[in-house]
PDB file of C-alpha atoms in Angstrom:
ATOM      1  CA  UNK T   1     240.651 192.339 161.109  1.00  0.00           C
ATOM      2  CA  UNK T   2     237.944 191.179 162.922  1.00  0.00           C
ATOM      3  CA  UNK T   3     235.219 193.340 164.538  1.00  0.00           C
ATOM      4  CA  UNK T   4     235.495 194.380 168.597  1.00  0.00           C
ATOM      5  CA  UNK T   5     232.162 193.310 170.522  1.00  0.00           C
ATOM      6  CA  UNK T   6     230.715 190.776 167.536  1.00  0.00           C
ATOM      7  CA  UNK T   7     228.987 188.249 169.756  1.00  0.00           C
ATOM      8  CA  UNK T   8     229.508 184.438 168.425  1.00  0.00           C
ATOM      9  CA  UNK T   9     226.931 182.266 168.594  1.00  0.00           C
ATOM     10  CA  UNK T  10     227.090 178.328 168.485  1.00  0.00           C
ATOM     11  CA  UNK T  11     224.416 175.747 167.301  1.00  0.00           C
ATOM     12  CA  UNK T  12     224.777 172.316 167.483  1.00  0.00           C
ATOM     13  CA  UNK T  13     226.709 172.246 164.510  1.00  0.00           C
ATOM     14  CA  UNK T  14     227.448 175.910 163.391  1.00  0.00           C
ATOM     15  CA  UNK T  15     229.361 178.936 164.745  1.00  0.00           C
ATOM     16  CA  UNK T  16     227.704 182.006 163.635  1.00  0.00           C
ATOM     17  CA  UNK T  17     230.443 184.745 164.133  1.00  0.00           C
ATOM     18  CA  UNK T  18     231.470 188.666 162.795  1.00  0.00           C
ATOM     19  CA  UNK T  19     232.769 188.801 159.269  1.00  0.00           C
ATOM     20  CA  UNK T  20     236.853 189.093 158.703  1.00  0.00           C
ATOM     21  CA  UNK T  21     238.603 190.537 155.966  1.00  0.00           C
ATOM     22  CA  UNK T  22     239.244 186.886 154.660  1.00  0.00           C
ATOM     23  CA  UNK T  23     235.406 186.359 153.855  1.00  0.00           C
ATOM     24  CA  UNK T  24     235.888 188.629 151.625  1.00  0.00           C
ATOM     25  CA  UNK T  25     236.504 185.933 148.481  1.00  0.00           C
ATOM     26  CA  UNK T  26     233.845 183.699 149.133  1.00  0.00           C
ATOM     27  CA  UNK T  27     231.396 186.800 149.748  1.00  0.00           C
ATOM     28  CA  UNK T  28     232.399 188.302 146.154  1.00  0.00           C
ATOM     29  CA  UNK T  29     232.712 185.479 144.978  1.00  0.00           C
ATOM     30  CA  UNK T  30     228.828 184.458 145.909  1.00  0.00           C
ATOM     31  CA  UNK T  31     227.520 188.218 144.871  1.00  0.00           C
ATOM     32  CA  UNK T  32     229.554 187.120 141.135  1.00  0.00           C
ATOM     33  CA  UNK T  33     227.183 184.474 139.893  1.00  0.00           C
ATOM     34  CA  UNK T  34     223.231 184.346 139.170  1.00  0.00           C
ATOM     35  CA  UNK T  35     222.565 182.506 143.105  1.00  0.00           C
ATOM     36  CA  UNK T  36     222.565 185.903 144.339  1.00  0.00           C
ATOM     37  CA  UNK T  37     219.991 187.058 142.159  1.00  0.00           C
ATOM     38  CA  UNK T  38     217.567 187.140 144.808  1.00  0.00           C
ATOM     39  CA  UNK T  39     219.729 189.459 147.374  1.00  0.00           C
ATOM     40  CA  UNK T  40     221.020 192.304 145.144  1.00  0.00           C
ATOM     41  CA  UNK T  41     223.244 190.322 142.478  1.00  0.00           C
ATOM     42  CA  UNK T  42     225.166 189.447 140.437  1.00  0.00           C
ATOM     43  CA  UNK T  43     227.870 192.145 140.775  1.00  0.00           C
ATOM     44  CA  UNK T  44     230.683 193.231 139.653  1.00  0.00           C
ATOM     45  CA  UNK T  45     233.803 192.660 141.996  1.00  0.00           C
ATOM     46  CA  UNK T  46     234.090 195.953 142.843  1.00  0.00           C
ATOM     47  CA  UNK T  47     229.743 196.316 143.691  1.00  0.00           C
ATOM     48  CA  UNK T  48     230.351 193.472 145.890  1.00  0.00           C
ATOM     49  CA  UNK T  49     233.739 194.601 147.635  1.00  0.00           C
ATOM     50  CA  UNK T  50     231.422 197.632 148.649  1.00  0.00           C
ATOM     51  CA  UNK T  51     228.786 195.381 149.763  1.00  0.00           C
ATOM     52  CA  UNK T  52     230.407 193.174 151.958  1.00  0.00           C
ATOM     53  CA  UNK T  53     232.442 197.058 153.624  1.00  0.00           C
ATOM     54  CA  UNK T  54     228.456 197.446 154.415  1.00  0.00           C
ATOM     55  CA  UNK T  55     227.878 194.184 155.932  1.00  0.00           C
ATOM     56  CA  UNK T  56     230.980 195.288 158.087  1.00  0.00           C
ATOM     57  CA  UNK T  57     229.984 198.896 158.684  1.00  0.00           C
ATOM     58  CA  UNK T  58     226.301 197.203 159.997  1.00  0.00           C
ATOM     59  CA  UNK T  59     227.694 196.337 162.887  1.00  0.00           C
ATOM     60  CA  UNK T  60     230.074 199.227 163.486  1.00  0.00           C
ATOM     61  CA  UNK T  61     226.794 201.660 163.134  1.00  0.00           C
ATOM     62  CA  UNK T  62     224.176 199.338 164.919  1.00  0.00           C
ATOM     63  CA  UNK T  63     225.879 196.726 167.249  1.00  0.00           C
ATOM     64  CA  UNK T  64     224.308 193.623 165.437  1.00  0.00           C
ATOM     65  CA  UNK T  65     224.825 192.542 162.013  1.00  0.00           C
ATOM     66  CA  UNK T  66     225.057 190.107 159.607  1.00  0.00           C
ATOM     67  CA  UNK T  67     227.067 186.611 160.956  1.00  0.00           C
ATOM     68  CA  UNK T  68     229.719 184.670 158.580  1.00  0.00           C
ATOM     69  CA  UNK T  69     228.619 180.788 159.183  1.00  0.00           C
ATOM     70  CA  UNK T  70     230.764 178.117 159.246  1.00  0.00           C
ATOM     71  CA  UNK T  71     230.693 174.839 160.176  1.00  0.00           C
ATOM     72  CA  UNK T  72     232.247 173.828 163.858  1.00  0.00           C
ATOM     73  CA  UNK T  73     235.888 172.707 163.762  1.00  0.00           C
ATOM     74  CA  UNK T  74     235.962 174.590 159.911  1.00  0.00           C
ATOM     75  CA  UNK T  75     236.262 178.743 159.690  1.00  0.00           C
ATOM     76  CA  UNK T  76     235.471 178.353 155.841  1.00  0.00           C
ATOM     77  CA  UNK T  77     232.528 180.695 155.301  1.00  0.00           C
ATOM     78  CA  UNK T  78     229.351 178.995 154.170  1.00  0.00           C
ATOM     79  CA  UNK T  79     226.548 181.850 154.167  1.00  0.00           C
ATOM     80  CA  UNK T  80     225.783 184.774 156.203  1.00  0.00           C
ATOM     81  CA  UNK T  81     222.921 185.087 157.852  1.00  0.00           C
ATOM     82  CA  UNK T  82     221.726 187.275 160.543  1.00  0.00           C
ATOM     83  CA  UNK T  83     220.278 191.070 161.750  1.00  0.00           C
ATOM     84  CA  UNK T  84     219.755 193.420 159.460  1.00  0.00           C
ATOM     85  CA  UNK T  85     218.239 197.011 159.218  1.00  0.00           C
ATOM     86  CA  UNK T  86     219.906 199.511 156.552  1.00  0.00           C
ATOM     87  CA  UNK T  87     218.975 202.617 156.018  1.00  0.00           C
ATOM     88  CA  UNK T  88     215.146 203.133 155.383  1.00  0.00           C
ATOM     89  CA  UNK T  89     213.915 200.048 156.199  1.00  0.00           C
ATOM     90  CA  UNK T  90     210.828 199.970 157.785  1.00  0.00           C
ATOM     91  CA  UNK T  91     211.543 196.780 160.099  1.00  0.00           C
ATOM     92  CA  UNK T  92     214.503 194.738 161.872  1.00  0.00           C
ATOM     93  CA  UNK T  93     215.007 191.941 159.593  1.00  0.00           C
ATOM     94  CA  UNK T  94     216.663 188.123 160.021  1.00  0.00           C
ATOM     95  CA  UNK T  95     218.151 187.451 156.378  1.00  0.00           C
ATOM     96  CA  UNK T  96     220.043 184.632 155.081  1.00  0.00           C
ATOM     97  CA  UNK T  97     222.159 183.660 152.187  1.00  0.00           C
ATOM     98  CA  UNK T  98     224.271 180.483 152.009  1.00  0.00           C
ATOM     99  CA  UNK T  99     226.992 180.972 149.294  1.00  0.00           C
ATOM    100  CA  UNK T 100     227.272 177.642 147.322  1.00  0.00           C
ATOM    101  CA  UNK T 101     224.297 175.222 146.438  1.00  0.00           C
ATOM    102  CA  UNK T 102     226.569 172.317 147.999  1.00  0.00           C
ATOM    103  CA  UNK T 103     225.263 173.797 151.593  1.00  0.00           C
ATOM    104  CA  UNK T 104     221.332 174.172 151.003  1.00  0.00           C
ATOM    105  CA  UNK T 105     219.243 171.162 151.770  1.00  0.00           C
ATOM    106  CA  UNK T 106     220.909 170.516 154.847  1.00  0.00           C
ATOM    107  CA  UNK T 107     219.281 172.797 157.418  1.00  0.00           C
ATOM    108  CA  UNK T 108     222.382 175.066 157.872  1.00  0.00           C
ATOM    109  CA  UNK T 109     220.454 178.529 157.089  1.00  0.00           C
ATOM    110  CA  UNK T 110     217.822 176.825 159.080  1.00  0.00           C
ATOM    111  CA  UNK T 111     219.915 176.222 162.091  1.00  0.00           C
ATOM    112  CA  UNK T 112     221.757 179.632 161.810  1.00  0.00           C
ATOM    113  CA  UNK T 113     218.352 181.493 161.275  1.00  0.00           C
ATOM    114  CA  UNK T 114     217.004 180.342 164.020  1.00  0.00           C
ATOM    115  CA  UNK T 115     219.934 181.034 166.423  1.00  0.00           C
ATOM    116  CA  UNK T 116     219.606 184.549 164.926  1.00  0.00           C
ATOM    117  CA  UNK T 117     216.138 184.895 165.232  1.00  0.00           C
ATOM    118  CA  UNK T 118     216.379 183.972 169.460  1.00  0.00           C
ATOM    119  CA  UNK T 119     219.129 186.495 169.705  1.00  0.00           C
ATOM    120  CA  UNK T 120     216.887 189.231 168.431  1.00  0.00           C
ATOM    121  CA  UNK T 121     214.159 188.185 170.885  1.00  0.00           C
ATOM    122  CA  UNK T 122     216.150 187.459 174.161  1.00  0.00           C
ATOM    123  CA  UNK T 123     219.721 189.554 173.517  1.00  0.00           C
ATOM    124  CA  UNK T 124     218.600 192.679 171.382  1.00  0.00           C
ATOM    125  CA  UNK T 125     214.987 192.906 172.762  1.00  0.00           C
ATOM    126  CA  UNK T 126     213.499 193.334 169.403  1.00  0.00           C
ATOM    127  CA  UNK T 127     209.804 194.185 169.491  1.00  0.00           C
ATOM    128  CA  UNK T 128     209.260 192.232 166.052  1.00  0.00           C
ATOM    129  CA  UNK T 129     211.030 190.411 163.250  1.00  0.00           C
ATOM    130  CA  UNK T 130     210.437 189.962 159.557  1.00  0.00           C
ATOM    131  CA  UNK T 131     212.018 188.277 156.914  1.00  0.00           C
ATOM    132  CA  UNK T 132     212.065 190.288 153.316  1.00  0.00           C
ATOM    133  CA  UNK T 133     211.902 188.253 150.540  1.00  0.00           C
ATOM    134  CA  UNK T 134     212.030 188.333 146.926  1.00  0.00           C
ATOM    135  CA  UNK T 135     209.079 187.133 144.584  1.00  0.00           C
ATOM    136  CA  UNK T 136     210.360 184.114 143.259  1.00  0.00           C
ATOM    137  CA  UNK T 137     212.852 182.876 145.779  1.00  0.00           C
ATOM    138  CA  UNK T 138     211.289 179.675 146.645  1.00  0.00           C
ATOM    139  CA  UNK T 139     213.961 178.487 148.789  1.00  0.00           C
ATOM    140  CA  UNK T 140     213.584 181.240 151.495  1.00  0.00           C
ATOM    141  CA  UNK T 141     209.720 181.385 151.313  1.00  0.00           C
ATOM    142  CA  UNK T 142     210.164 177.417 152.510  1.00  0.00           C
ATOM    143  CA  UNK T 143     212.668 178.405 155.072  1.00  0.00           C
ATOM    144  CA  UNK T 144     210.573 181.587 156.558  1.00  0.00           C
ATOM    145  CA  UNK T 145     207.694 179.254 156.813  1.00  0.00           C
ATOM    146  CA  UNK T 146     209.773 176.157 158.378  1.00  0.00           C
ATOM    147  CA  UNK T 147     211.005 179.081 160.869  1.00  0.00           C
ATOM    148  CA  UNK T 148     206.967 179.330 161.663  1.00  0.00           C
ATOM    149  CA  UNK T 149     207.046 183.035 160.093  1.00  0.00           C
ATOM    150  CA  UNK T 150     203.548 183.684 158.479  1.00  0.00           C
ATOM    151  CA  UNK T 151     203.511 185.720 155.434  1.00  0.00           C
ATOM    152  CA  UNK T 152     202.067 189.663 156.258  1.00  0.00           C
ATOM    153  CA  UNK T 153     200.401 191.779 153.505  1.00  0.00           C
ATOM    154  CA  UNK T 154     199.834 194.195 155.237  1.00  0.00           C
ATOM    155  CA  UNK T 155     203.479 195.168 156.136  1.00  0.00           C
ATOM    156  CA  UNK T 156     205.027 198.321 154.954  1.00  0.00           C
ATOM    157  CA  UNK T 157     207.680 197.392 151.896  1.00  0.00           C
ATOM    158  CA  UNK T 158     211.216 198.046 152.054  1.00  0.00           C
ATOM    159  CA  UNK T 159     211.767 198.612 148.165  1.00  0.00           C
ATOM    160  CA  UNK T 160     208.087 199.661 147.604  1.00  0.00           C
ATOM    161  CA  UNK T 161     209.796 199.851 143.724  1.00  0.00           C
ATOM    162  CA  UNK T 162     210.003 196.071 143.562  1.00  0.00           C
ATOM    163  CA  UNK T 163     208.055 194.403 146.172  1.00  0.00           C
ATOM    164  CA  UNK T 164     208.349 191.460 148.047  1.00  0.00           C
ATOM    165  CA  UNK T 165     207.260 189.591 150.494  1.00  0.00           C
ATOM    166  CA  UNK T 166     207.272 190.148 154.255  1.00  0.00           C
ATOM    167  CA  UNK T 167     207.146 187.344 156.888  1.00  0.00           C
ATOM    168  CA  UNK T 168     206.747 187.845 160.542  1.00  0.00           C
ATOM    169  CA  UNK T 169     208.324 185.692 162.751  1.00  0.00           C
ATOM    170  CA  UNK T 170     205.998 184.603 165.751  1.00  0.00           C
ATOM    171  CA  UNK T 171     206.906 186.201 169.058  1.00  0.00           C
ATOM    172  CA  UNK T 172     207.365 183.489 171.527  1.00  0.00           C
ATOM    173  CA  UNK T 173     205.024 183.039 174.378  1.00  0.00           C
ATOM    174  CA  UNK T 174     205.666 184.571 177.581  1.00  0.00           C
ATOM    175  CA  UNK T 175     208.563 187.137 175.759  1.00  0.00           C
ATOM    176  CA  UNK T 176     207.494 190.300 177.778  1.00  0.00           C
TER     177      UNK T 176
END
């Protein structure tokens, strides 16, 4: 299966495209072990089987969503990263999760964040982007902040239960 109107976008080095029923192992398999402690895990098989139907059903209910990334010339899924805004959040957020440690380091969620990030400016017009992150996720504090995103206090909290923090991603100049 793979999703009618899912835009692909291409880096340099990465193709950012819609997720396929054969993600589905290396998504579960991610949302299985402690890595994804900062993004809603660990769960069980069948918690993350549901999860990744909602990464799917994103796009089917907004029209942007979530991208599986691989690397060009390989359709192995190595994170997904992209647009995301469930149910009751209070902004349109650019997320990213790469699913093995072997990836980070090497400016892949970099790379794919940023493609991300200029299709929410330039394709889906959004008016502003955050990125919601999880006290004590180090990683993706460093990578809003390499992304120029400043950290805002003042931002309304998705999960006002367990906060987080909220970077905003500078509008570029001359973005009407």
């Amino acid at each position: 299966m793979t999703l009618i109107k899912t835009p692909t976008l291409e880096t340099d080095r990465l193709i950012l495209r819609g997720p396929k029923a054969s993600d589905a192992e290396a998504f579960m398999a991610f949302y299985a072990t402690e890595r994804s402690q900062f993004t809603g895990g660990p769960m069980t098989p069948r918690q993350a089987w549901n999860f990744f139907g909602t990464e799917i059903g994103h796009w089917a209910i907004h029209g942007f969503g979530m991208f599986i990334v691989t690397r060009k010339g390989s359709d192995a899924p190595l994170g997904i990263v992209g647009h995301w805004y469930p149910w009751g959040w209070p902004e349109k957020e650019v997320g990213w999760v790469l699913f093995e440690a072997a990836s980070e380091g090497k400016g892949i969620a970099c790379e794919a964040a940023q493609a991300c990030i200029d299709h929410a400016w330039h394709v889906l017009k959004w008016p502003t982007i955050v990125s919601y992150i999880a006290h004590g996720n180090d990683a993706s504090v460093a990578l809003a902040k390499r992304l120029g995103a400043v950290l805002d206090e003042e931002a309304v909290q998705p999960k006002p239960e367990t906060p987080g923090y909220v970077y905003r991603h500078p509008r570029p100049e001359g973005l009407a």
